[in-house]
XYZ file of C-alpha atoms in Angstrom:
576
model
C 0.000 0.000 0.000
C 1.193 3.365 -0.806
C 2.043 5.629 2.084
C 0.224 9.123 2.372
C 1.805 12.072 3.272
C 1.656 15.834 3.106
C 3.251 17.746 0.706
C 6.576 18.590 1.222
C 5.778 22.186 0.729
C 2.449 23.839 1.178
C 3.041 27.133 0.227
C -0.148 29.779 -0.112
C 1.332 32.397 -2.869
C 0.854 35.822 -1.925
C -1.202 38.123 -3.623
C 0.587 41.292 -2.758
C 2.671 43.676 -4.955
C 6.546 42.123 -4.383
C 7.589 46.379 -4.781
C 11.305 46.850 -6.057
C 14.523 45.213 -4.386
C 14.975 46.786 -1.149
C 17.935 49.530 -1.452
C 20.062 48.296 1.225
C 20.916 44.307 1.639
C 22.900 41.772 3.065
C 26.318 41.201 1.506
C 26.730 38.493 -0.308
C 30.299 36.580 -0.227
C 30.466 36.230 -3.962
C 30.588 40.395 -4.259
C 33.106 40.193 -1.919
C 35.455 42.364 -3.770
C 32.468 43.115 -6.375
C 33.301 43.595 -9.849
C 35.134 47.546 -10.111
C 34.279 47.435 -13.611
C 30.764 46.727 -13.488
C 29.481 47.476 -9.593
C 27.673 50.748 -9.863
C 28.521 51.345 -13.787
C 26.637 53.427 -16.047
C 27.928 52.961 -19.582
C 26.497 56.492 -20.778
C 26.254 59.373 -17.711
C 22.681 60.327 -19.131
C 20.017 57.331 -19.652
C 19.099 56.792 -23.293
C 15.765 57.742 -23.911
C 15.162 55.392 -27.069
C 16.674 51.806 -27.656
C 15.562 48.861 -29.753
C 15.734 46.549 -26.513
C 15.264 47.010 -23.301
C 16.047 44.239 -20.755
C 15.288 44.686 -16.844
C 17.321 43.155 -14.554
C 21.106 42.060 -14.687
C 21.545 38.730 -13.500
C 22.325 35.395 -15.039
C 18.912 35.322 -17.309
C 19.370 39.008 -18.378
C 22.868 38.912 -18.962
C 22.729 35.473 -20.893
C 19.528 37.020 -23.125
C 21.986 39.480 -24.027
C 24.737 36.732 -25.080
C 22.236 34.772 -26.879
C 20.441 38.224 -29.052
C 24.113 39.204 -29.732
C 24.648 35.616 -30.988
C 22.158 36.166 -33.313
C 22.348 39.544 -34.509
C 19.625 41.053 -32.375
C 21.333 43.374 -29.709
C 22.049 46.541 -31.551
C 21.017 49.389 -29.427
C 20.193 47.382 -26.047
C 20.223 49.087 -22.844
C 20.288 46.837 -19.687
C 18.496 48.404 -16.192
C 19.836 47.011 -13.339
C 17.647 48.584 -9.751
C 21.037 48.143 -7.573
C 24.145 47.411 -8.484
C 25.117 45.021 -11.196
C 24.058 41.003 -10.746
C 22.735 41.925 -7.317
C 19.676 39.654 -6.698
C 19.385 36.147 -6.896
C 22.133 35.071 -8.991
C 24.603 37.202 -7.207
C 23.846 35.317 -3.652
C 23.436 31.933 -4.587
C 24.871 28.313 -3.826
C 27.495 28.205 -6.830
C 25.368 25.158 -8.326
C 24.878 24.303 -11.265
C 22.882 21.176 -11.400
C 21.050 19.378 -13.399
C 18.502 17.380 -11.627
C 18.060 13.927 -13.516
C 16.024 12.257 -11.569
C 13.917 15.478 -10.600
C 14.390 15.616 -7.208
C 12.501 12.250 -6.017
C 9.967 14.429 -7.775
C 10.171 12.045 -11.112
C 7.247 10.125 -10.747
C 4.676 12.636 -9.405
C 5.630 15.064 -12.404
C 5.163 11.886 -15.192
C 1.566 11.816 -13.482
C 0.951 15.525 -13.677
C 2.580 17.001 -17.023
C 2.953 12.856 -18.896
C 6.060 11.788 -18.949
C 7.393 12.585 -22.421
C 7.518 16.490 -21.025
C 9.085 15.654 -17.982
C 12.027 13.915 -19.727
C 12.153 17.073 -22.191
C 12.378 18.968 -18.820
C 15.211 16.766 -17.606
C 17.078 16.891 -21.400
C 16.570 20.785 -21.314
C 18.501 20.792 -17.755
C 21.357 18.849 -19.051
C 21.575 21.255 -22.481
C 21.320 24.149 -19.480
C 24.818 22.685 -17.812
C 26.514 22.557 -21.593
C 25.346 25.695 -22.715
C 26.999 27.121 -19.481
C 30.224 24.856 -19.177
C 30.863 25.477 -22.994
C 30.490 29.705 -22.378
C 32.813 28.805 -19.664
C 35.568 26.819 -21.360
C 35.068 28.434 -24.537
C 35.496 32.047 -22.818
C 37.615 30.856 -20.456
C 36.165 32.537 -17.817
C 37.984 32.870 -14.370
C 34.682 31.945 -12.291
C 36.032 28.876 -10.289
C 34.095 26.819 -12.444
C 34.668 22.994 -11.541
C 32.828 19.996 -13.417
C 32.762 17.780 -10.715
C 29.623 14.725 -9.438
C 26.972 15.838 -7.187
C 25.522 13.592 -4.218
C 22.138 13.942 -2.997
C 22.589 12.338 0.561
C 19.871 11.028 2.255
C 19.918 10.602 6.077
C 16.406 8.590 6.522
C 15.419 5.510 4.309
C 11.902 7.017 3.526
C 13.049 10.160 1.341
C 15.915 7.761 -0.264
C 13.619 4.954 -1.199
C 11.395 7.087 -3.009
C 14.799 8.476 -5.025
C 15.465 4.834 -5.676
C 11.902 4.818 -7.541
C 12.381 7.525 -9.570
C 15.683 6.499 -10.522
C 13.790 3.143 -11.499
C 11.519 5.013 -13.199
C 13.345 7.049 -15.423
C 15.500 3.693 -15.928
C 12.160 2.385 -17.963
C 11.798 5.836 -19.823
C 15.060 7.464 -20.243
C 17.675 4.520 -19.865
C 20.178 7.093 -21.070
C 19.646 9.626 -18.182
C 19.498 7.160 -15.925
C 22.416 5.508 -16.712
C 24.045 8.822 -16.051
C 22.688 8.200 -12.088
C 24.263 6.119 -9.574
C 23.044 4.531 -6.579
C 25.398 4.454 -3.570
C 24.723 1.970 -0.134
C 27.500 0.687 0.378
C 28.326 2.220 3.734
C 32.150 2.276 3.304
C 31.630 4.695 -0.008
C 29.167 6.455 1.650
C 31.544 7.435 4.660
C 35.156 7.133 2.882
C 34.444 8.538 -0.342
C 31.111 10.673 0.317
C 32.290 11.248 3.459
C 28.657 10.798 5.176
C 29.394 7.468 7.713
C 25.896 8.104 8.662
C 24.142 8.262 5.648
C 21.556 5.449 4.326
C 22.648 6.231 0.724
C 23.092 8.543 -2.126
C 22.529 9.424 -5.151
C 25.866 10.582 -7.446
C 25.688 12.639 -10.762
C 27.559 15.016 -13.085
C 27.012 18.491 -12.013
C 29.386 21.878 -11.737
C 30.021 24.681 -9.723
C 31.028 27.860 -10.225
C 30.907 31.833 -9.119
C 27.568 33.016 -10.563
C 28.410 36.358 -9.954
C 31.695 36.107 -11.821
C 30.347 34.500 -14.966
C 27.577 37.525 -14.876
C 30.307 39.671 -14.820
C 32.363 38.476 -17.897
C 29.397 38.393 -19.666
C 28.499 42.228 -18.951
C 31.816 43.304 -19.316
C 32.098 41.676 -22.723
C 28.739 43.265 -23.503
C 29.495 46.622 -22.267
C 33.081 46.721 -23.878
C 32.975 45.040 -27.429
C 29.479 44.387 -28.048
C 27.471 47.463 -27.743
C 25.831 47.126 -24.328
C 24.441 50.101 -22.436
C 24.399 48.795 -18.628
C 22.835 51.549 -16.325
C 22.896 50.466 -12.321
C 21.208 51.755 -9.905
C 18.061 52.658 -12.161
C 14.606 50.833 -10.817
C 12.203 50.618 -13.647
C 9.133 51.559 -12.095
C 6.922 51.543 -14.590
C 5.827 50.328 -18.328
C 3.243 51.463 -20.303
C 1.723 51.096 -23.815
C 2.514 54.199 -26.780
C 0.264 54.745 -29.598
C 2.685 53.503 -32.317
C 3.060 50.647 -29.993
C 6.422 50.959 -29.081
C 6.782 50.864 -24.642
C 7.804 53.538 -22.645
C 10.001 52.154 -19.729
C 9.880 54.676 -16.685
C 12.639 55.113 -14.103
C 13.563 57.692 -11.126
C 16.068 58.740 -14.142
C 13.663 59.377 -16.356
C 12.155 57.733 -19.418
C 13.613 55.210 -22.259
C 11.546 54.004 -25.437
C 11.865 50.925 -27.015
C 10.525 48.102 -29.202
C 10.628 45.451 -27.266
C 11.478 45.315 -23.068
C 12.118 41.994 -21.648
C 11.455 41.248 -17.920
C 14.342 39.251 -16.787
C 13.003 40.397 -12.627
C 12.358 37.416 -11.682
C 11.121 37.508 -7.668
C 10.014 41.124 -8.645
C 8.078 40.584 -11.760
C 4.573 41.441 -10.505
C 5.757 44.808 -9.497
C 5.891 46.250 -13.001
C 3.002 43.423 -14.371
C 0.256 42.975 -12.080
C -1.088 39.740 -13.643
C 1.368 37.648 -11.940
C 0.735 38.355 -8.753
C -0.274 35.191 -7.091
C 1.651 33.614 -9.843
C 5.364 34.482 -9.348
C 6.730 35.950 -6.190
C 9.768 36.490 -3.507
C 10.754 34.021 -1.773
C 13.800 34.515 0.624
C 16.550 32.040 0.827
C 19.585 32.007 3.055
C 23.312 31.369 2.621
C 26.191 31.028 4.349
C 30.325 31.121 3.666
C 32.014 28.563 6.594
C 35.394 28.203 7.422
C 36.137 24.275 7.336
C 37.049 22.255 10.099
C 40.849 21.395 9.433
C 39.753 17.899 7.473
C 38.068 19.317 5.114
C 40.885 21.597 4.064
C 43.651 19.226 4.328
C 41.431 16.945 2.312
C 38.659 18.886 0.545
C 35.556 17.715 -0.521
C 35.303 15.725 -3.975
C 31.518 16.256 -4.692
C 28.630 18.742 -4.226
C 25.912 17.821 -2.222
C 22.277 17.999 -1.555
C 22.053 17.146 2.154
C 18.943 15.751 2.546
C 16.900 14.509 6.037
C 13.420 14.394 6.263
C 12.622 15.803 2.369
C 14.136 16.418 -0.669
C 12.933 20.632 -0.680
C 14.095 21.305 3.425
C 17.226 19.673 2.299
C 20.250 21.536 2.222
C 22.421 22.569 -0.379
C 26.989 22.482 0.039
C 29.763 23.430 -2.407
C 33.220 23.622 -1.097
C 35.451 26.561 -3.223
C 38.865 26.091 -4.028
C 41.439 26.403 -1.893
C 44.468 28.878 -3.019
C 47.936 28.392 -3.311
C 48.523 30.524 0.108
C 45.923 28.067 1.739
C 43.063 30.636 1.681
C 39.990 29.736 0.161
C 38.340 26.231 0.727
C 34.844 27.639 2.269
C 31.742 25.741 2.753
C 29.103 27.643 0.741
C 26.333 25.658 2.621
C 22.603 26.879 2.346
C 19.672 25.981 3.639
C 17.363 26.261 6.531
C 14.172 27.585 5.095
C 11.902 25.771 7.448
C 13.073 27.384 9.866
C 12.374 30.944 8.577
C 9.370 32.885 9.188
C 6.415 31.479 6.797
C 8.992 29.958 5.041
C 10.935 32.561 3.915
C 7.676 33.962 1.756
C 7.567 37.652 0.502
C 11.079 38.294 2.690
C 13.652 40.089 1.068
C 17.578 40.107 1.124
C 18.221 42.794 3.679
C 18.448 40.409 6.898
C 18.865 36.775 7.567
C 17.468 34.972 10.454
C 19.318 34.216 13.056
C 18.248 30.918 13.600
C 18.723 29.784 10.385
C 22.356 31.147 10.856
C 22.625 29.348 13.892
C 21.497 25.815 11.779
C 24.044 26.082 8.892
C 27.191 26.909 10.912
C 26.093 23.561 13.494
C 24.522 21.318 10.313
C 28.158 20.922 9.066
C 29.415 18.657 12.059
C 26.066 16.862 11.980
C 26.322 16.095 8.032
C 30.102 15.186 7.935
C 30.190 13.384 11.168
C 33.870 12.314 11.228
C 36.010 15.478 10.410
C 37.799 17.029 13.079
C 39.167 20.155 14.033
C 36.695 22.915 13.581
C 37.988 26.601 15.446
C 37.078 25.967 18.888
C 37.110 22.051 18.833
C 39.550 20.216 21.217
C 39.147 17.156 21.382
C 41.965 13.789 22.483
C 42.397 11.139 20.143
C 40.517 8.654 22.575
C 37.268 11.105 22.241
C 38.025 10.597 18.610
C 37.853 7.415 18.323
C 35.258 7.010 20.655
C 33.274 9.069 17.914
C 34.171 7.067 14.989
C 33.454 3.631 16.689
C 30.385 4.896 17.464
C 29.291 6.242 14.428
C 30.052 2.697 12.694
C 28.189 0.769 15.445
C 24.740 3.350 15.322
C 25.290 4.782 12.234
C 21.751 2.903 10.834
C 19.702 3.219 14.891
C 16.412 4.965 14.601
C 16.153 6.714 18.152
C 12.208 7.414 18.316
C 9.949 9.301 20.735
C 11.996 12.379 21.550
C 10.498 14.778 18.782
C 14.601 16.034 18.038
C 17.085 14.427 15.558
C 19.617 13.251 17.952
C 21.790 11.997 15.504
C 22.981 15.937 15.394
C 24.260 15.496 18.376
C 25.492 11.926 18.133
C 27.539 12.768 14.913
C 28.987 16.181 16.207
C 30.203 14.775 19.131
C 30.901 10.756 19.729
C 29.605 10.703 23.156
C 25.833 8.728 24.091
C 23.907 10.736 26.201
C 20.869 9.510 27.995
C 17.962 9.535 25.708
C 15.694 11.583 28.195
C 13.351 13.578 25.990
C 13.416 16.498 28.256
C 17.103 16.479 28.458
C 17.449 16.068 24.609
C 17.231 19.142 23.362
C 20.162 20.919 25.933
C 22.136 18.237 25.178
C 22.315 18.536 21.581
C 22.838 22.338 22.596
C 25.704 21.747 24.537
C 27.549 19.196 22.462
C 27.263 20.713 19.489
C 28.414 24.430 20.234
C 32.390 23.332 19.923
C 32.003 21.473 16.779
C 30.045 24.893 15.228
C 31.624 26.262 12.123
C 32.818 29.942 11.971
C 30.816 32.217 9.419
C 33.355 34.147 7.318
C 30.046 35.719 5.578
C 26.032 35.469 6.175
C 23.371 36.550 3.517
C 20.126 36.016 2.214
C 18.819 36.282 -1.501
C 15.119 36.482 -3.195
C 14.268 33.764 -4.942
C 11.733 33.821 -7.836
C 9.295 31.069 -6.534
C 6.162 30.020 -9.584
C 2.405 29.068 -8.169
C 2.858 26.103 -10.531
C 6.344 25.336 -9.653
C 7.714 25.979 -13.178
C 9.128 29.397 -15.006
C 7.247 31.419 -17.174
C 9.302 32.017 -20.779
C 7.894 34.304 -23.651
C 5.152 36.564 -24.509
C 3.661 38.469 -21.395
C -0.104 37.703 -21.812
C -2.501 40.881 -22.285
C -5.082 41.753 -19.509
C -8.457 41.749 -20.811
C -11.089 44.139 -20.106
C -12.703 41.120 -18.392
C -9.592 39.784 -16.547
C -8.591 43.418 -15.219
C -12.256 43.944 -13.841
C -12.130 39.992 -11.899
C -8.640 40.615 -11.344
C -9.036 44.734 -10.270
C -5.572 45.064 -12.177
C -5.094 47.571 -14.922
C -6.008 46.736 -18.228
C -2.804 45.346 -20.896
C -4.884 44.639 -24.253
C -1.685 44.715 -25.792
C 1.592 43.016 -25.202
C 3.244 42.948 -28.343
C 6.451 43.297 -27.914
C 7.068 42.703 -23.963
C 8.778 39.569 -23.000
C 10.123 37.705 -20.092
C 12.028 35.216 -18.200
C 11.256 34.678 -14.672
C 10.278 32.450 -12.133
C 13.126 30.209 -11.559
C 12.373 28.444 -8.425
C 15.840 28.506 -7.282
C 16.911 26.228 -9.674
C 17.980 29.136 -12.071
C 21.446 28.154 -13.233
C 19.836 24.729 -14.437
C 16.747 26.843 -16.434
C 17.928 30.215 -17.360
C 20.729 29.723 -19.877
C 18.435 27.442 -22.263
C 15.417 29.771 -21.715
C 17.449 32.602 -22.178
C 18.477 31.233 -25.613
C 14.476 29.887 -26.506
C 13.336 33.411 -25.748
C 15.852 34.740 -28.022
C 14.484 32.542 -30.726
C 11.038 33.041 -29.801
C 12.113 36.925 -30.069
C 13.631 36.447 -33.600
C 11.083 34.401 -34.894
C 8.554 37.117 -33.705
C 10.286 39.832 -35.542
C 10.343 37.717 -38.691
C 6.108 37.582 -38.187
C 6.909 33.598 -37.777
C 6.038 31.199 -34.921
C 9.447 29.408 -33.162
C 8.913 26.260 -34.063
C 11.859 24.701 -33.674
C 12.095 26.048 -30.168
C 9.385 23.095 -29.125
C 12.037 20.353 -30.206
C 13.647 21.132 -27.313
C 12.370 23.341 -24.765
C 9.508 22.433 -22.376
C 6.411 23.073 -23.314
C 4.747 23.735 -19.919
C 7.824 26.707 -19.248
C 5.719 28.991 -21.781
C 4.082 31.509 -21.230
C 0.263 31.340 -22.259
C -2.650 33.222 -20.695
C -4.895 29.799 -20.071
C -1.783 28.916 -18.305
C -2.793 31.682 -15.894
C -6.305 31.317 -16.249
C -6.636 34.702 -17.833
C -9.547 35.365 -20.638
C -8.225 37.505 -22.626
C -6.669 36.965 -26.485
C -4.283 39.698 -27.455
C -5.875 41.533 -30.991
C -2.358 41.806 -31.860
C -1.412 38.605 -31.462
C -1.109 37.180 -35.000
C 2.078 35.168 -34.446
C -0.376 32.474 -32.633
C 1.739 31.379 -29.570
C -1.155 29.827 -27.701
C -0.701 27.206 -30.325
C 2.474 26.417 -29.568
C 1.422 24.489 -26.672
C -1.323 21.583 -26.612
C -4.115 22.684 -24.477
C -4.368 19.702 -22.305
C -0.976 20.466 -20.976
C -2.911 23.518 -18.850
C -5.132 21.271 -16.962
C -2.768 21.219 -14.737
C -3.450 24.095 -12.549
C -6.612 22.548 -10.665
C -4.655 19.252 -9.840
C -2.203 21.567 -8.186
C -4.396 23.636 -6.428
C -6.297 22.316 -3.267
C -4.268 19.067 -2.823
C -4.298 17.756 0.739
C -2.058 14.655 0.299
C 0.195 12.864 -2.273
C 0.772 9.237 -2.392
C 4.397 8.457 -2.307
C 5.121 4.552 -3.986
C 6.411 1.702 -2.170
């Protein structure tokens, strides 16, 4: 019998406006120097007040739209708005990923039931053209942006969550024998704690992934633009508002005044529904938190060989660990570790990046000692050799005992210390306290970022659908009877370095074809169907009378059904 149990996420999306990215935020590790080139830079003094193109927002899916119209002759007379300095949302603070889920994130299965399962492997194939089109850039660039190609473990701590991988890597062996033989399946306990180097892991799951310094790629991308290939970047200049012309071109308005142009792209992301009103409820912010830890001696003397997704109770609390480089000198080597979001306020909905929680904080710089139970000698640790032995023979004994009925994962404090404590529920919890706080990690750096979270869990690429007369009076939004010529990117579920490079080059296509009065057909070969944009996707009324280039056909209408399955869900059957 399959087991039931609640979503792993139950997330109402808010309805309110997002507003712009707060002035002032947290700093981010990766800006740490930022770019002196490109941090507040304003390639003309003045604003232009008429371009061809005009793209919002300077991270990795505005900066790669850019690459990808240049590629195709298609960014003369671009001008780039950035509302703080340049890459400074998302992409800027992330966790250096970039990952390729194969197996979707023991998500495989339920996705085959929802969207059929020749789109889901198109979404896994589009996620593995995502990690080429980006290592390619890299190598072919060669771009100093610590970029690694290295294998990626998803580590699972309780038998439940990894059982359920093990089905969809079964799964996708029946569809996709290809992909899945890309996957591999580690139990063996001695490669789980000697190569993985998780002795109290159940298994894993081990793939080809990368990772890399987001903000640096962004940055040789923009630079490149800005020097040799006719980019106008202007920081520190909040679009605020778009509206409509007569002749149909889009006035794009800013505390710097006004720019014209043919066609403005919304590469916002978290912030979309500020500037378009109909995706409110559909995209919004959704704040994640990140960390930069100095390693316990170990794990600099021996770094870490993989990525990982650390994962306990779920696949989406899990969290998320690259280790950086270490130097020449011996500097470098940090634990980028993120995570934590249950733990945040409603989940980290509608924050922004100008705090972090403290708790959360408190979880990443402990998790390390809990995940990677038999390194040794973090800043304040001392510990004798018998303790550390003690540790490891217990680990080895244990490593697989389910300790039930105190309501507190006492393996944290089991791993990060060595020592059995008695199992008193009320004494649980100050125990784990106590033992832990030597075998914390330092913080060199603490941040947050907004992520662009989807209602429907998938981005939104292409045409911005119009706002009926009907839609704006249900919806009490203004009216957009028009949207030819607006386009956008956004939505990216934190999972943008695996999405944005490959929708970044479908909406250039979809761009070119639209300027040619031609539908991009050959952009459905390859990219997902149920990442376009489509106003029945959205439940919106509305046909756009200028809409002759027929992109609602583009996509099969039963591949929309999807939204009431989604909504009002109480439980999901997870197989056997």
């Amino acid at each position: 019998m399959a087991e039931t149990v609640a979503p792993e996420t139950m997330i109402v999306p808010p309805l309110q406006d997002p507003g712009l990215p707060k002035p002032r935020s947290t700093a981010s590790f990766w800006h740490s120097p930022p770019n002196s080139f490109l941090h507040a830079h304003r390639t003309t003094e003045l604003l232009p007040t008429v371009a061809e193109t005009v793209i919002i927002g300077s991270g990795i899916a505005g900066s790669m739209l850019f690459h990808n119209l240049h590629s195709i002759g298609l960014s003369n007379s671009t001008v780039m708005l950035e509302a703080r300095n340049t890459c400074w949302g998302a992409t800027g603070r992330n966790g250096g990923h970039c990952k390729p889920m194969l197996y979707q994130a023991n998500e495989f299965l339920d996705m085959c039931h929802i969207f059929g399962s020749d789109e889901t492997i198109k979404r896994i194939r589009f996620e593995m053209l995502n990690f080429e089109l980006i290592k390619n850039y890299v190598e072919g660039e060669k771009v100093d942006c610590e970029w690694v190609e290295t294998p990626s473990a998803d580590v699972f701590y309780e038998s439940t969550p990894f059982e359920v991988a093990k089905k969809s890597v079964e799964a996708l062996t029946e569809l996709a024998s290809d992909i899945a033989a890309q996957l591999r399946i580690v139990e063996d306990p001695k490669e789980l704690c000697e190569n993985l180097r998780t002795p109290t892991a159940v298994g894993a799951v081990v793939f080809k992934a990368g990772k890399l310094s987001p903000y640096k790629l962004v940055s040789h991308i923009l630079t490149k633009g800005v020097k040799s290939q006719g980019l106008n970047l202007q920081t520190r200049t909040p679009a605020t508002g778009v509206s409509r012309n007569e002749d149909g071109t889009w006035t794009v308005t800013t505390p710097r005044g006004s720019i014209t142009a043919n066609k403005v792209v919304f590469a916002t992301n978290a912030h979309t529904s500020h500037l378009l009103p109909q995706f409110r409820g559909w995209i919004y912010p959704v704040r994640a938190q990140m960390s930069a830890l100095i390693p316990p001696k170990s794990l600099k003397e021996r770094p870490l060989t993989h990525t990982y997704g650390l994962v306990r109770h779920s696949r989406k609390t899990a969290c998320y660990l690259i280790q950086r480089p270490i130097n020449a000198d011996g500097s470098g080597g940090e634990l980028m570790l993120g995570g934590g979001r249950e733990f945040e306020f409603d989940k980290g909905v509608s924050l922004q990046d100008d705090g972090i929680n403290q708790a959360v904080a408190q979880k990443l710089r402990s998790s390390i000692a809990g995940y990677f139970a038999g390194e040794t000698g973090y800043a304040s640790e001392e510990i004798s050799d018998d303790n550390r032995d003690l540790r490891k023979s217990f680990i080895e004994k244990f490593r697989r005992l389910k300790l039930g009925g105190t309501g507190y994962d006492v393996w944290d404090a089991a791993e990060g210390t060595g020592f059995f404590f008695d199992n008193r529920p009320q004494d649980v919890e100050k125990q784990v306290r106590d033992l832990q706080k030597d075998r914390e990690c330092k913080a060199r750096m603490e941040w947050s970022g907004t992520m662009g979270f989807s209602r429907d869990e998938r981005p939104f690429v292409g045409r911005v659908p119009a706002v009926s007369e009907e839609d704006s009076k249900r919806l009490e939004i203004p009216e957009m009877t028009s949207t030819k010529g607006l386009w956008m990117l956004a939505g990216f579920e934190g999972h943008g370095m695996a999405f944005t490079s490959g929708s970044a080059k479908a909406l250039a296509e979809m761009i070119s074809a639209s300027n040619a009065n031609k539908k991009a057909e050959g952009v459905n070969e390859w990219f997902p169907q149920t990442f376009v944009v489509t106003p029945s996707r959205m439940g919106l009324t509305g046909e756009d009378p200028d809409d002759d280039e027929g992109w609602e056909e583009l996509v099969k209408a039963e591949e929309w059904e999807i939204v009431d399955k989604l909504e009002g869900t109480e439980v999901v059957d997870v197989p056997n």
